C-alpha positions as semicolon CSV with decimal commas, in nm:
position;residue;x (nm);y (nm);z (nm)
1;M;0,000;0,000;0,000
2;T;0,304;0,230;-0,012
3;S;0,321;0,502;-0,278
4;L;0,579;0,499;-0,558
5;I;0,767;0,782;-0,387
6;D;0,774;0,590;-0,058
7;R;0,903;0,282;-0,239
8;D;1,182;0,482;-0,401
9;I;1,285;0,632;-0,065
10;I;1,285;0,289;0,097
11;A;1,479;0,132;-0,190
12;L;1,744;0,404;-0,185
13;G;1,772;0,427;0,192
14;G;1,852;0,065;0,264
15;D;1,803;0,122;0,639
16;F;1,424;0,123;0,650
17;I;1,280;-0,167;0,851
18;P;0,912;-0,265;0,802
19;L;0,707;-0,325;1,114
20;R;0,343;-0,355;1,218
21;S;0,294;-0,237;1,574
22;D;-0,029;-0,151;1,759
23;W;-0,234;-0,148;1,437
24;I;0,018;0,077;1,261
25;S;0,217;-0,045;0,961
26;L;0,536;0,155;0,926
27;F;0,897;0,169;0,814
28;Y;1,154;0,301;1,061
29;D;1,495;0,435;0,970
30;T;1,773;0,269;1,171
31;A;2,018;0,528;1,038
32;H;1,813;0,813;1,185
33;K;1,823;0,741;1,559
34;V;1,816;0,994;1,844
35;V;1,896;0,911;2,208
36;S;1,751;1,102;2,504
37;D;1,984;1,305;2,727
38;D;1,967;1,050;3,011
39;G;1,998;0,753;2,774
40;S;1,672;0,595;2,892
41;Q;1,493;0,645;2,558
42;Y;1,574;0,638;2,191
43;A;1,368;0,718;1,885
44;Y;1,378;0,630;1,518
45;R;1,238;0,851;1,245
46;A;0,960;0,656;1,078
47;I;0,684;0,676;0,819
48;T;0,359;0,482;0,808
49;T;0,237;0,308;0,495
50;R;-0,018;0,591;0,474
51;G;0,263;0,848;0,449
52;E;0,242;0,985;0,807
53;L;0,572;1,089;0,965
54;L;0,640;1,000;1,328
55;W;0,902;0,930;1,591
56;F;0,904;0,565;1,701
57;V;1,011;0,589;2,066
58;F;1,146;0,306;2,279
59;S;1,198;0,321;2,656
60;T;1,435;0,112;2,866
61;G;1,281;-0,225;2,950
62;K;1,001;-0,195;2,696
63;S;0,995;-0,403;2,377
64;R;0,709;-0,208;2,219
65;G;0,754;0,142;2,088
66;Y;0,540;0,453;2,125
67;H;0,421;0,636;1,814
68;S;0,464;1,012;1,851
69;E;0,366;1,270;1,591
70;A;0,572;1,541;1,763
71;A;0,802;1,731;1,527
72;C;1,093;1,717;1,772
73;P;1,233;1,386;1,903
74;F;1,283;1,535;2,250
75;A;0,917;1,637;2,262
76;A;0,842;1,279;2,156
77;F;1,050;1,151;2,451
78;T;0,845;1,364;2,693
79;E;0,517;1,248;2,537
80;A;0,620;0,882;2,552
81;K;0,739;0,905;2,914
82;T;0,420;1,078;3,026
83;A;0,210;0,809;2,856
84;L;0,420;0,529;3,005
85;D;0,395;0,671;3,358
86;Q;0,020;0,713;3,319
87;R;-0,017;0,355;3,192
88;R;0,174;0,219;3,491
89;Q;-0,054;0,401;3,734
90;I;-0,368;0,281;3,557
91;K;-0,232;-0,076;3,542
92;A;-0,217;-0,070;3,922
93;R;-0,599;-0,039;3,915
94;W;-0,652;-0,265;3,613
95;S;-0,890;-0,496;3,802
96;D;-1,129;-0,200;3,837
97;V;-1,108;-0,136;3,461
98;T;-1,177;-0,498;3,367
99;S;-1,467;-0,509;3,615
100;I;-1,626;-0,200;3,455
101;A;-1,573;-0,347;3,107
102;R;-1,741;-0,670;3,218
103;D;-2,038;-0,477;3,358
104;L;-2,067;-0,282;3,031
105;R;-2,073;-0,606;2,830
106;R;-2,339;-0,756;3,058
107;G;-2,555;-0,443;3,053
108;K;-2,518;-0,383;3,427
109;M;-2,370;-0,042;3,351
110;R;-2,426;0,191;3,056
111;F;-2,241;0,498;2,940
112;D;-2,097;0,619;2,614
113;I;-1,731;0,655;2,522
114;L;-1,632;0,986;2,364
115;I;-1,342;1,040;2,126
116;E;-1,209;1,282;2,390
117;D;-1,171;0,985;2,625
118;A;-0,929;0,830;2,376
119;H;-0,741;1,159;2,336
120;T;-0,695;1,200;2,714
121;S;-0,593;0,836;2,760
122;P;-0,227;0,728;2,746
123;L;-0,279;0,570;2,403
124;C;-0,104;0,741;2,112
125;A;-0,339;0,936;1,885
126;M;-0,200;0,768;1,574
127;G;-0,263;0,420;1,710
128;T;-0,619;0,517;1,801
129;R;-0,688;0,642;1,448
130;H;-0,541;0,333;1,285
131;F;-0,734;0,098;1,514
132;L;-1,066;0,272;1,447
133;R;-0,998;0,262;1,075
134;S;-0,914;-0,109;1,094
135;V;-1,245;-0,196;1,263
136;G;-1,452;0,029;1,034
137;L;-1,515;0,309;1,285
138;S;-1,303;0,584;1,135
139;G;-1,426;0,934;1,212
140;I;-1,658;0,846;1,501
141;T;-1,700;1,086;1,793
142;R;-1,904;0,862;2,023
143;L;-1,944;0,488;2,079
144;S;-2,146;0,293;2,331
145;G;-1,948;0,154;2,623
146;F;-2,110;-0,182;2,545
147;K;-1,941;-0,192;2,202
148;L;-1,604;-0,068;2,324
149;A;-1,602;-0,319;2,609
150;W;-1,646;-0,599;2,356
151;L;-1,373;-0,447;2,136
152;M;-1,149;-0,451;2,444
153;L;-1,146;-0,831;2,416
154;L;-0,989;-0,781;2,074
155;E;-0,755;-0,500;2,185
156;P;-0,693;-0,497;2,564
157;Q;-0,533;-0,150;2,548
158;L;-0,883;-0,006;2,496
159;G;-0,913;-0,049;2,871
160;F;-0,720;0,277;2,901
161;V;-1,000;0,453;2,710
162;I;-1,267;0,290;2,926
163;H;-1,071;0,411;3,230
164;Q;-1,087;0,772;3,110
165;A;-1,458;0,744;3,032
166;A;-1,524;0,592;3,375
167;L;-1,344;0,886;3,540
168;R;-1,549;1,133;3,336
169;E;-1,872;0,954;3,425
170;G;-1,783;0,935;3,794
171;V;-1,781;0,553;3,794
172;L;-1,426;0,535;3,930
173;P;-1,342;0,715;4,255
174;Y;-1,161;1,046;4,218
175;E;-0,849;0,912;4,394
176;A;-0,814;0,661;4,110
177;A;-0,783;0,944;3,861
178;I;-0,467;0,987;3,660
179;N;-0,460;1,337;3,509
180;P;-0,834;1,344;3,588
181;V;-1,093;1,489;3,355
182;T;-1,364;1,691;3,533
183;P;-1,652;1,444;3,573
184;K;-1,976;1,533;3,398
185;E;-2,309;1,376;3,485
186;S;-2,251;1,062;3,693
187;A;-2,328;0,731;3,529
188;R;-2,625;0,544;3,667
189;S;-2,630;0,167;3,694
190;I;-2,867;0,155;3,396
191;R;-2,911;0,440;3,149
192;P;-3,118;0,442;2,828
193;K;-2,887;0,343;2,552
194;R;-2,787;0,620;2,312
195;V;-2,731;0,569;1,943
196;A;-2,366;0,505;1,856
197;P;-2,149;0,563;1,671
198;V;-2,219;0,918;1,556
199;S;-2,000;1,055;1,277
């Protein structure tokens, strides 16, 4: 699916490595590597098969990279570290997230997931876009929690989005908040289901 220009660049470069990671197909340039000041992170310049430029950031002890669209690699390091720290804190409460997802699937709890929940979660924006496109939901702004909870079985990282939505809805206690979003109307145990998705 690469363009002719992309193919020419890849053929001439010789250092581009193809990889599919977190729903993103990309080529990263091993000859264009930047290391953070403290040596705990490094980033490769990369391009997706859709022609999107990014920094593919790796942190010490992590085998999977973070996809940052920041123009500067050092801004990408900060973005990746913030996301990683937030993920670690949420993982400490992961049993709460899986319990909420289970209740959403069983209809014991109902609330919608907004695209803003994905944007405030520690998932990279690029990965979110590529995932939604892959499952035929590109461009949505709202999805029922029921649907996203089932999609979480396909992609466990969607639990981070459910976490943000649960904070916004007041389902999780405030002390569980990581970079909390101001809660709106609290979620009731059962709420009339709204139509989703909405483009």
